[in-house]
mmCIF file of C-alpha atoms and ligand atoms in Angstrom:
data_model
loop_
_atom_site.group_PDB
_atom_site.id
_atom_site.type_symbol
_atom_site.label_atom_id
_atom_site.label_comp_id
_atom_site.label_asym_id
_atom_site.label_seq_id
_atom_site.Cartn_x
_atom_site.Cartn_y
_atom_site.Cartn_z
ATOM 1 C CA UNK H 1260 0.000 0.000 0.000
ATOM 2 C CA UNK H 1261 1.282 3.328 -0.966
ATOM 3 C CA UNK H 1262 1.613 5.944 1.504
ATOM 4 C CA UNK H 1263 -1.856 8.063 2.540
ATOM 5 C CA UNK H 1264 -0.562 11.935 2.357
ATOM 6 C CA UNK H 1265 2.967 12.616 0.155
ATOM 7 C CA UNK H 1266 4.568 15.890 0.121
ATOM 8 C CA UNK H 1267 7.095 16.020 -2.398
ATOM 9 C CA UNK H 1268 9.399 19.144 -2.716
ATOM 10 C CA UNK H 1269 6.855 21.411 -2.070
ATOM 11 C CA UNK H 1270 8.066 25.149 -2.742
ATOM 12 C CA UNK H 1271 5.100 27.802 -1.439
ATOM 13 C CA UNK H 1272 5.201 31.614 -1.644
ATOM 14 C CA UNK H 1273 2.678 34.348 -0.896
ATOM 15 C CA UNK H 1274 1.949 36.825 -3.485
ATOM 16 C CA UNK H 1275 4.675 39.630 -3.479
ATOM 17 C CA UNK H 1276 6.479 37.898 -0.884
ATOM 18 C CA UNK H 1277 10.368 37.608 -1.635
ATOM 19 C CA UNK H 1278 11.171 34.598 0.208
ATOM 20 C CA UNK H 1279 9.179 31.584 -0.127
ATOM 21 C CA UNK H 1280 7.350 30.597 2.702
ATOM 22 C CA UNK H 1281 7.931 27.073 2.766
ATOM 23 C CA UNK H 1282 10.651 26.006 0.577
ATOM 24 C CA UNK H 1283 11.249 21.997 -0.399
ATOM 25 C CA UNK H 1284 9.440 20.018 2.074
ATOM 26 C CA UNK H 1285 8.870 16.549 1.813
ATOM 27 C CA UNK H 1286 7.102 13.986 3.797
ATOM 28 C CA UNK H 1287 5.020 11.382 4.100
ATOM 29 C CA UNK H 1288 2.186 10.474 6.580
ATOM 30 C CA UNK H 1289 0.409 7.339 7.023
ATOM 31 C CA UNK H 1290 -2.766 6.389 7.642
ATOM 32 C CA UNK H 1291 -4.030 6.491 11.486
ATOM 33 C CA UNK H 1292 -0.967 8.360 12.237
ATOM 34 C CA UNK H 1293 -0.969 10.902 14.590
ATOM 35 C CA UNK H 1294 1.318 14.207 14.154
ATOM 36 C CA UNK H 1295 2.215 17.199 16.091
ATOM 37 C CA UNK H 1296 3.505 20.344 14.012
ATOM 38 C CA UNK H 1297 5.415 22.656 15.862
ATOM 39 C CA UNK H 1298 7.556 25.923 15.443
ATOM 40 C CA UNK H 1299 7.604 29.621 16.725
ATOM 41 C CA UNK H 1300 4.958 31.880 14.961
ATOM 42 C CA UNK H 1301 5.425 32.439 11.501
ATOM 43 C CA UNK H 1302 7.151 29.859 10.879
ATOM 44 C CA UNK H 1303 4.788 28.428 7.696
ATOM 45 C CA UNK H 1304 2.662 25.763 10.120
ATOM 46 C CA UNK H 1305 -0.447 27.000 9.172
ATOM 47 C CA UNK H 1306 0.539 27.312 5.297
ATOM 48 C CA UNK H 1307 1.877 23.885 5.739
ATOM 49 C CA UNK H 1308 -1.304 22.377 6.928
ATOM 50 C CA UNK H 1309 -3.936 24.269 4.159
ATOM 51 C CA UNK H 1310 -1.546 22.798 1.219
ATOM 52 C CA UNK H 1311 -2.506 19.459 2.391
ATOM 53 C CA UNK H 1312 -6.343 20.111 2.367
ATOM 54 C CA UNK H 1313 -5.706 21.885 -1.302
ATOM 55 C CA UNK H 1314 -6.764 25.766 0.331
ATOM 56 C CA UNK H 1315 -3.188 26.439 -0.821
ATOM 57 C CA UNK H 1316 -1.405 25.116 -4.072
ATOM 58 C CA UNK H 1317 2.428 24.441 -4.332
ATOM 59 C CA UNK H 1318 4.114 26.885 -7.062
ATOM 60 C CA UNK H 1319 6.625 23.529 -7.359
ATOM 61 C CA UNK H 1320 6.314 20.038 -6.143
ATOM 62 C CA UNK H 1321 3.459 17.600 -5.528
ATOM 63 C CA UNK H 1322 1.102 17.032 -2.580
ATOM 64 C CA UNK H 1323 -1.086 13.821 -2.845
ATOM 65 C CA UNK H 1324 -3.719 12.537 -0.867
ATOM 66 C CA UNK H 1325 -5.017 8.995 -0.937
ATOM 67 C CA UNK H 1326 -4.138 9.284 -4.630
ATOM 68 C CA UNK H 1327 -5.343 12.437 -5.576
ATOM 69 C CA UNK H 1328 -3.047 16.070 -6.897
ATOM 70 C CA UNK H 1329 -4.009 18.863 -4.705
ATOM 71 C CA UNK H 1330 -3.061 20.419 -8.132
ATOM 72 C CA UNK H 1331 -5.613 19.080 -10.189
ATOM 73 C CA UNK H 1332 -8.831 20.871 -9.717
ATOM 74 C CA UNK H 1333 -11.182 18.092 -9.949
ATOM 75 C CA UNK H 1334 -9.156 16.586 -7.045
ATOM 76 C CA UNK H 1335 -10.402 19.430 -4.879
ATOM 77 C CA UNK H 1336 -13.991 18.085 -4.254
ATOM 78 C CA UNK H 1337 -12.592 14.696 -3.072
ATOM 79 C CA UNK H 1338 -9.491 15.779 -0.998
ATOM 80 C CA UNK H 1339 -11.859 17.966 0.884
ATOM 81 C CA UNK H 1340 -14.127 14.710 1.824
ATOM 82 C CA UNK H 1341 -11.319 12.911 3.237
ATOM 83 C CA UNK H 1342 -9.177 15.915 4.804
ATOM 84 C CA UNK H 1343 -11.481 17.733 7.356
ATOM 85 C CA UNK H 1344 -10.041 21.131 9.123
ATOM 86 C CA UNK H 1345 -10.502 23.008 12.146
ATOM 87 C CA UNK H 1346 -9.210 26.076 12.852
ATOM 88 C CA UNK H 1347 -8.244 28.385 15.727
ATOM 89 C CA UNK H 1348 -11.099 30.785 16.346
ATOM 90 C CA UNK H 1349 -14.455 28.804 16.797
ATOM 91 C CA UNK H 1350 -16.649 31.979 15.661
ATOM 92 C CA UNK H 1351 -14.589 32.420 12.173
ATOM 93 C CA UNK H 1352 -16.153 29.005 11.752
ATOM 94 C CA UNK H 1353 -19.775 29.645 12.057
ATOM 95 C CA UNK H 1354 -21.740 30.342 9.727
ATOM 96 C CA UNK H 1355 -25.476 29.053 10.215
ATOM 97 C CA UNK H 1356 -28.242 29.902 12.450
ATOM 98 C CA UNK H 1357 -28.493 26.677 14.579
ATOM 99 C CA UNK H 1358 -25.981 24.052 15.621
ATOM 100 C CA UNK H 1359 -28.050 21.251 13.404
ATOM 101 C CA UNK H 1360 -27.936 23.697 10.176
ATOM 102 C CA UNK H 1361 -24.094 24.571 11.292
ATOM 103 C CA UNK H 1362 -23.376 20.395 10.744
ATOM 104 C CA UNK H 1363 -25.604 20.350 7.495
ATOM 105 C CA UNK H 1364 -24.617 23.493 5.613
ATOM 106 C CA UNK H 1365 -21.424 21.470 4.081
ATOM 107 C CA UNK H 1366 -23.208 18.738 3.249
ATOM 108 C CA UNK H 1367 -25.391 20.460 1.678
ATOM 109 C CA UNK H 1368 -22.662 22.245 -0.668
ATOM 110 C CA UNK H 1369 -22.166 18.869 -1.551
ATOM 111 C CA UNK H 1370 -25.191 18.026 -3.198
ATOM 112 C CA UNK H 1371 -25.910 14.989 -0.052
ATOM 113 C CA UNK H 1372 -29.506 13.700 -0.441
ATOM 114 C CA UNK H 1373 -31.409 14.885 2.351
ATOM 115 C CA UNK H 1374 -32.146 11.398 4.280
ATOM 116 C CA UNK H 1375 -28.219 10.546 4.191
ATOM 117 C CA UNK H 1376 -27.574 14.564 5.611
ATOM 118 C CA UNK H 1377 -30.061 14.112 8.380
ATOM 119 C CA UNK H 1378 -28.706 10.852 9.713
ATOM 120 C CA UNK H 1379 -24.756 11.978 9.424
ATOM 121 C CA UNK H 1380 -25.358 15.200 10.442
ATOM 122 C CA UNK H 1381 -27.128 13.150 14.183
ATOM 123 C CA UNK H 1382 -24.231 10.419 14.220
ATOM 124 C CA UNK H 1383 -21.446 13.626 14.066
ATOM 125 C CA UNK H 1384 -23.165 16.005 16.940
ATOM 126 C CA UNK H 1385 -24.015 12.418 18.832
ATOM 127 C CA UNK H 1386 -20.130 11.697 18.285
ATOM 128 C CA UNK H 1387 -18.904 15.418 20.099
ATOM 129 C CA UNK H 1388 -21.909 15.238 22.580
ATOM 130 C CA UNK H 1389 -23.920 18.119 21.552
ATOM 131 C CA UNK H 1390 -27.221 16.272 19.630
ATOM 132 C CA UNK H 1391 -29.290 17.869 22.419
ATOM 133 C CA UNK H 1392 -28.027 21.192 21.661
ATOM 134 C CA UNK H 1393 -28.965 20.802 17.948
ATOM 135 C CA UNK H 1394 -31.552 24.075 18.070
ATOM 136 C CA UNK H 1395 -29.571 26.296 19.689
ATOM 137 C CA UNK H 1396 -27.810 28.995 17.705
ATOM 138 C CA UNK H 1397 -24.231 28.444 17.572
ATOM 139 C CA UNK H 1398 -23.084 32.042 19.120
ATOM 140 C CA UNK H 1399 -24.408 30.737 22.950
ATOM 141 C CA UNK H 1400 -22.241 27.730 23.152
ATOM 142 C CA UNK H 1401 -19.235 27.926 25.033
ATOM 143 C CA UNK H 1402 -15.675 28.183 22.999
ATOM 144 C CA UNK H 1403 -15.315 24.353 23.742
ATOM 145 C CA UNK H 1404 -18.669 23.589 22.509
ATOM 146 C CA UNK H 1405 -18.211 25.674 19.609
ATOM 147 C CA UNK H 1406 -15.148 23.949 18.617
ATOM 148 C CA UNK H 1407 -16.849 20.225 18.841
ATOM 149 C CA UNK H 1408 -19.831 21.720 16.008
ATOM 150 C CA UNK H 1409 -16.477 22.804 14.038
ATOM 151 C CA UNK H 1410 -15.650 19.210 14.377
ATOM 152 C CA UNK H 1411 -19.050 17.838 14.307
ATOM 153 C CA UNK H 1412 -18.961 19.489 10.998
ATOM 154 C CA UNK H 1413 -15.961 18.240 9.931
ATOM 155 C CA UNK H 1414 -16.883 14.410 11.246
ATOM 156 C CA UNK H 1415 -20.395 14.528 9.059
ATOM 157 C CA UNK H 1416 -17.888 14.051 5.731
ATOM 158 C CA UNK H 1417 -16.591 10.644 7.625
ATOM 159 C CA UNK H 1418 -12.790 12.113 6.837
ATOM 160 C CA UNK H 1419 -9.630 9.560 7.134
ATOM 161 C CA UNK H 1420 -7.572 12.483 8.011
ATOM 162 C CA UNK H 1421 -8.433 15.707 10.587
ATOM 163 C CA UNK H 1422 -6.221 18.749 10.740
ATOM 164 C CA UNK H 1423 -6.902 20.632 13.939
ATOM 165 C CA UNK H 1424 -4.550 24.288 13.450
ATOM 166 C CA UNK H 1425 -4.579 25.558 17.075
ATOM 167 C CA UNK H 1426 -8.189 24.323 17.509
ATOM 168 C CA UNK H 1427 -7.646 24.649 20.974
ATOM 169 C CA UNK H 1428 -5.231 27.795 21.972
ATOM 170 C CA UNK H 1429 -8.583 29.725 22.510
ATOM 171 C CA UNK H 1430 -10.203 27.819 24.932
ATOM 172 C CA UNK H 1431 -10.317 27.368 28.709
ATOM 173 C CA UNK H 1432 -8.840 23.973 30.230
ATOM 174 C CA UNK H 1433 -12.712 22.281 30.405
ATOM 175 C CA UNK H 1434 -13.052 23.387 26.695
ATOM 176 C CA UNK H 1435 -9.674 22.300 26.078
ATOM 177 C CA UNK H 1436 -9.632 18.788 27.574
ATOM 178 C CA UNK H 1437 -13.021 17.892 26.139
ATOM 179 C CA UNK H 1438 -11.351 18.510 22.532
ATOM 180 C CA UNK H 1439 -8.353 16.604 23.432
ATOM 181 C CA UNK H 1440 -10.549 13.789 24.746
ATOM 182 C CA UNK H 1441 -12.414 13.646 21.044
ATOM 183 C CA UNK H 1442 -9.370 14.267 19.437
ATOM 184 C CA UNK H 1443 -7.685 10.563 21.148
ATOM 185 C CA UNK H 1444 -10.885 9.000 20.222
ATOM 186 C CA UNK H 1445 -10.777 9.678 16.759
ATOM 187 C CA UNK H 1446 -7.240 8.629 16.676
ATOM 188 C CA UNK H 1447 -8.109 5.237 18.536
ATOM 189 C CA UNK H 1448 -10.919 4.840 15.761
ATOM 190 C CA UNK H 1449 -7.786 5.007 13.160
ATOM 191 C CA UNK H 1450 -8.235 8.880 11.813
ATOM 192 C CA UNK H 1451 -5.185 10.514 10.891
ATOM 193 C CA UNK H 1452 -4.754 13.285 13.213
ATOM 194 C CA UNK H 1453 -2.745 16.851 12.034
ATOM 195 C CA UNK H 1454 -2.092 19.265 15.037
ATOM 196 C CA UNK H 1455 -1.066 22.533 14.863
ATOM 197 C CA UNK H 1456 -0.012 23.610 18.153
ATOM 198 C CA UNK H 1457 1.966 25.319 20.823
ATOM 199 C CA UNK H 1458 1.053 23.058 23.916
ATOM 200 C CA UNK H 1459 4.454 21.104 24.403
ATOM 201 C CA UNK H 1460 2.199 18.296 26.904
ATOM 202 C CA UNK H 1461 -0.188 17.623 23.987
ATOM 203 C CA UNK H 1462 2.584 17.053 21.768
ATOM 204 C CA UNK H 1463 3.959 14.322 23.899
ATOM 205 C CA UNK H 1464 0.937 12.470 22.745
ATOM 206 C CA UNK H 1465 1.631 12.443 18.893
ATOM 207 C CA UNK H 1466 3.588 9.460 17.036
ATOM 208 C CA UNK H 1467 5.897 12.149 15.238
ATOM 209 C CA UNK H 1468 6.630 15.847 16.163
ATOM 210 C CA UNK H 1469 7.490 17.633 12.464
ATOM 211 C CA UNK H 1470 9.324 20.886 13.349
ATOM 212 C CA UNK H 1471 9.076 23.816 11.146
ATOM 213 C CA UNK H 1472 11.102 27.008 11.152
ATOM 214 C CA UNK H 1473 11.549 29.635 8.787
ATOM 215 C CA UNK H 1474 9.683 27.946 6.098
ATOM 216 C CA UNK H 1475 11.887 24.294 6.596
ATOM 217 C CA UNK H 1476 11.010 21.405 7.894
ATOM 218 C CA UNK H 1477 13.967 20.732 10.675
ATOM 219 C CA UNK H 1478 12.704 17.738 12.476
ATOM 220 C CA UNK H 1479 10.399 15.031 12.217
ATOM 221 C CA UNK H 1480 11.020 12.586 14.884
ATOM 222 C CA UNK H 1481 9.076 10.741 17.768
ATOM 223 C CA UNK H 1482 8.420 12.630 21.132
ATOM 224 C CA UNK H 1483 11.103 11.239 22.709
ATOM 225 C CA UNK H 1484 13.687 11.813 19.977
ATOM 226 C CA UNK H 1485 12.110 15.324 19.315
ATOM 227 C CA UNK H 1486 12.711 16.317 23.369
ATOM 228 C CA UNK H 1487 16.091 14.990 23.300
ATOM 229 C CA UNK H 1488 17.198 17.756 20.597
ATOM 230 C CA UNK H 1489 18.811 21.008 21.558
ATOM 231 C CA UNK H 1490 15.690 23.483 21.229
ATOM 232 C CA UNK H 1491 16.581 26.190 22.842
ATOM 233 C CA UNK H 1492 16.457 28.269 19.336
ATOM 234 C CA UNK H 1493 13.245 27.532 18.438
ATOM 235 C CA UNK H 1494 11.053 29.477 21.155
ATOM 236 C CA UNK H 1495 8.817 26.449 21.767
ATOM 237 C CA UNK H 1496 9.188 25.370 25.139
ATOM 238 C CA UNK H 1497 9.215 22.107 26.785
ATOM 239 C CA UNK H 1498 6.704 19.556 28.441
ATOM 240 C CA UNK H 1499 6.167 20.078 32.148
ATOM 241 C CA UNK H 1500 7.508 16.835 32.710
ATOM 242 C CA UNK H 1501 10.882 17.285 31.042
ATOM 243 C CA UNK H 1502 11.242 20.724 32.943
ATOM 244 C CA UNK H 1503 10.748 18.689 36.334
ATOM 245 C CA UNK H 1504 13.074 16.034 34.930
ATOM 246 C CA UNK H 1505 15.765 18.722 33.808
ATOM 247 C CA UNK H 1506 15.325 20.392 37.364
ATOM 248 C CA UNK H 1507 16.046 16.689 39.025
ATOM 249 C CA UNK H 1508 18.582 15.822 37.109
ATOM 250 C CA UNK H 1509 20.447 18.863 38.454
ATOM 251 C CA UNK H 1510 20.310 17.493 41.859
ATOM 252 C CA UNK H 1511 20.443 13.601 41.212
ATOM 253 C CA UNK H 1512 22.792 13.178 37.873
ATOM 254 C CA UNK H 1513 21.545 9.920 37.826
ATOM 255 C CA UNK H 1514 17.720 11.014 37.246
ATOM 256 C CA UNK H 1515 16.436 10.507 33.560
ATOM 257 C CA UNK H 1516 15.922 13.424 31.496
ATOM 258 C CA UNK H 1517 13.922 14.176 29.287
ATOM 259 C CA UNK H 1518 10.875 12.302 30.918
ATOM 260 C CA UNK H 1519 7.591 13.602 29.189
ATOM 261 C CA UNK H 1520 4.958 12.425 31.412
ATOM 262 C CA UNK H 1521 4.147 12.518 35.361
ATOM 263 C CA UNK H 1522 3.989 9.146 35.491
ATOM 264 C CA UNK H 1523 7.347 8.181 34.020
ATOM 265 C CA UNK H 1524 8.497 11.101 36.249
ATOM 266 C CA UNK H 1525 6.906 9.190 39.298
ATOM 267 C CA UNK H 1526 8.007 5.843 37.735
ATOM 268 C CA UNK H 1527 11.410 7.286 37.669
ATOM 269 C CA UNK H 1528 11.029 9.203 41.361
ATOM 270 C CA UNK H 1529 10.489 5.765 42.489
ATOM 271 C CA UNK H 1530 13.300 3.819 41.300
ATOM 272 C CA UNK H 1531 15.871 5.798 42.925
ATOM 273 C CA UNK H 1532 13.569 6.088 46.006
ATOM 274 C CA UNK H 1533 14.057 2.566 46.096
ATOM 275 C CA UNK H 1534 17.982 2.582 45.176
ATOM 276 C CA UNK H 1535 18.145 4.915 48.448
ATOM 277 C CA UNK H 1536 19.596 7.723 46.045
ATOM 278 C CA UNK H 1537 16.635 9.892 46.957
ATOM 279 C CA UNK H 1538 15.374 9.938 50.128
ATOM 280 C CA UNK H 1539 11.837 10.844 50.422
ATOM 281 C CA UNK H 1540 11.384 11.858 53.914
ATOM 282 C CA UNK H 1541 14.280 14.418 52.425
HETATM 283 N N1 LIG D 211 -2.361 35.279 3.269
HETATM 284 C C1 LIG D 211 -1.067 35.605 3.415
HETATM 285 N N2 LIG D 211 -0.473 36.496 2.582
HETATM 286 C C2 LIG D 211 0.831 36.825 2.704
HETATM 287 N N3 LIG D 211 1.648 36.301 3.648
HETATM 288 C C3 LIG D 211 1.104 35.403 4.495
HETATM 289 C C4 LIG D 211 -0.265 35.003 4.440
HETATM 290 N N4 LIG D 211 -0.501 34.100 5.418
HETATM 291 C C5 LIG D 211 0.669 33.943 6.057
HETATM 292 N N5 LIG D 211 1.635 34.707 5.516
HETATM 293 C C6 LIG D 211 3.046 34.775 5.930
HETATM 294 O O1 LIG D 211 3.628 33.481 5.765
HETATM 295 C C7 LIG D 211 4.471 33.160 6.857
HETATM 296 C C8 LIG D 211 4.006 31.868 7.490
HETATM 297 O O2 LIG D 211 2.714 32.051 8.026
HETATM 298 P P1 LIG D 211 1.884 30.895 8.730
HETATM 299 O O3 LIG D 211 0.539 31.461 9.029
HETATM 300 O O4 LIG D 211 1.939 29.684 7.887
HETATM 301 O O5 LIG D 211 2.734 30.689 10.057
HETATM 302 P P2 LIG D 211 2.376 29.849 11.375
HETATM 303 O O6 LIG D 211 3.563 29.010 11.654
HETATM 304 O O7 LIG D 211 1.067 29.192 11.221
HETATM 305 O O8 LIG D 211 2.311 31.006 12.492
HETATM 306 P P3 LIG D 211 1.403 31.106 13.844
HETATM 307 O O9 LIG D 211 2.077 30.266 14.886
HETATM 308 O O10 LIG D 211 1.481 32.567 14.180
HETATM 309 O O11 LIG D 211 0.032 30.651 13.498
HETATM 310 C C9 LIG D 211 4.428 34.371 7.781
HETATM 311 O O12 LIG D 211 5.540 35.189 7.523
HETATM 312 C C10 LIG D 211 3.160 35.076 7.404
HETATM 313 O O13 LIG D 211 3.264 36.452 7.637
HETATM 314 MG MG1 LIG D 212 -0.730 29.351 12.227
#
């Protein structure tokens, strides 16, 4: 089997802007994958993620999904059925007068008979949790619950493949963990999960980190490789595990580092409680 998303050489400019924005990046993803792209702002993660649903279009190189050119216009219409996006601000999204219309209203741009709409638009807002919501307008939800029509929405075209861009840097930490909780769901179902994002403790959660800076593609390693790397020039932080483990490893050289989760931190704690090394009554 061939792989699911290819990005061959891609070279992507703005209009009038000198440099390109991305210049020769190539990768491939496979299916029920799930990947964290990181990188200080600016840095072409965003333009990254809309060439692979075709809302951009490389000036050179190919991108292909399950098959299909992003380049080739009747491609378009398919690519967009499999490769579902949600973006950063939940009201930019919105753009019906009830949560039930919000799911329909791309369905309905593609021509789905009316039977089929009704029953995926009910399996999708089932799915996120929000069918008894379905006659509300969408402006008096919550940021959280606006986000899960976004996906809803995206979920009623049955996509292989989500792309969330910082779907969930404007919410609050209830709005944020019940995205997170769909978003390992999905993932468990075998959808190919994209992730924009700044949060260094989500991305300890992805098969692959792909680091992008200055319009390259640096890095595109596991978690653990990934944390490993000197980062300290690309302004992105670390996970609050690894800043424990650096801070322990500063008193007990023989403490792991980077660990990027409180329980191998307490898995770790209690090894060398054990060993006598640290002392816990200390
Ligand atoms: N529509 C546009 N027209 C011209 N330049 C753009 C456009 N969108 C983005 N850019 C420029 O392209 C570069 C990459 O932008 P992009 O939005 O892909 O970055 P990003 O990594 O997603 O940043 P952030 O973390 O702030 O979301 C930036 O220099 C940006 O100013
Ligand atoms: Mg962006």
């Amino acid at each position: 089997m061939g792989d699911f998303i290819t990005l061959d050489g891609i070279v992507f400019g703005y209009e009038k802007s000198p440099a390109p924005t991305l210049d020769h990046i190539s990768l491939t993803i496979q299916k029920g994958e799930r990947i964290a792209v990181v990188g200080a702002n600016g840095s072409g993660k965003s333009t990254l993620v809309k060439l692979i649903n075709g809302l951009l279009i490389p000036q050179s190189g190919k991108v292909i999904v399950a098959g299909y050119d992003t380049a080739i216009r009747s491609h378009l219409q398919p690519i967009r059925r499999i490769v579902g996006m949600v973006f950063q601000n939940p009201d930019n999204q919105i753009v019906a007068g009830t949560v039930e219309e919000e799911v329909a209203f791309g369905l309905q741009n593609y021509g789905v008979p009316t039977e089929e709409m009704r029953k995926r638009v009910q399996a999708a807002l089932e799915y996120v949790g929000l069918w008894s919501e379905r006659m509300r307008p969408p402006d008096q939800l919550s940021g959280g619950q606006k986000q899960r029509v976004a996906i809803a929405a995206a979920l009623a075209f049955s996509p292989e493949c989500l792309i969330f861009d910082e779907a969930t840097s404007m919410l609050d930490a209830e709005g944020r963990h019940s995205v997170m909780t769909l978003l390992a769901r999905l993932k468990g179902e075998g959808t190919t999960i994209l992730s924009v994002t700044h949060d260094m403790d989500e991305v300890v959660h992805a098969d692959r980190v792909l680091l992008v800076n200055k319009g390259s593609l640096i890095y595109d390693e596991s978690p653990a490789v990934f944390f490993s790397k000197d980062l300290s020039s690309y302004r992105l932080g670390r996970p609050l595990a690894a800043e424990i483990s650096a801070l322990l490893r500063n008193r007990f050289h023989q403490f792991s580092h980077p660990l990027l989760s409180v329980e191998a931190l307490l898995a770790e704690w209690d090894h060398w409680r054990m060993t006598g090394i640290v002392d816990a009554t200390e």
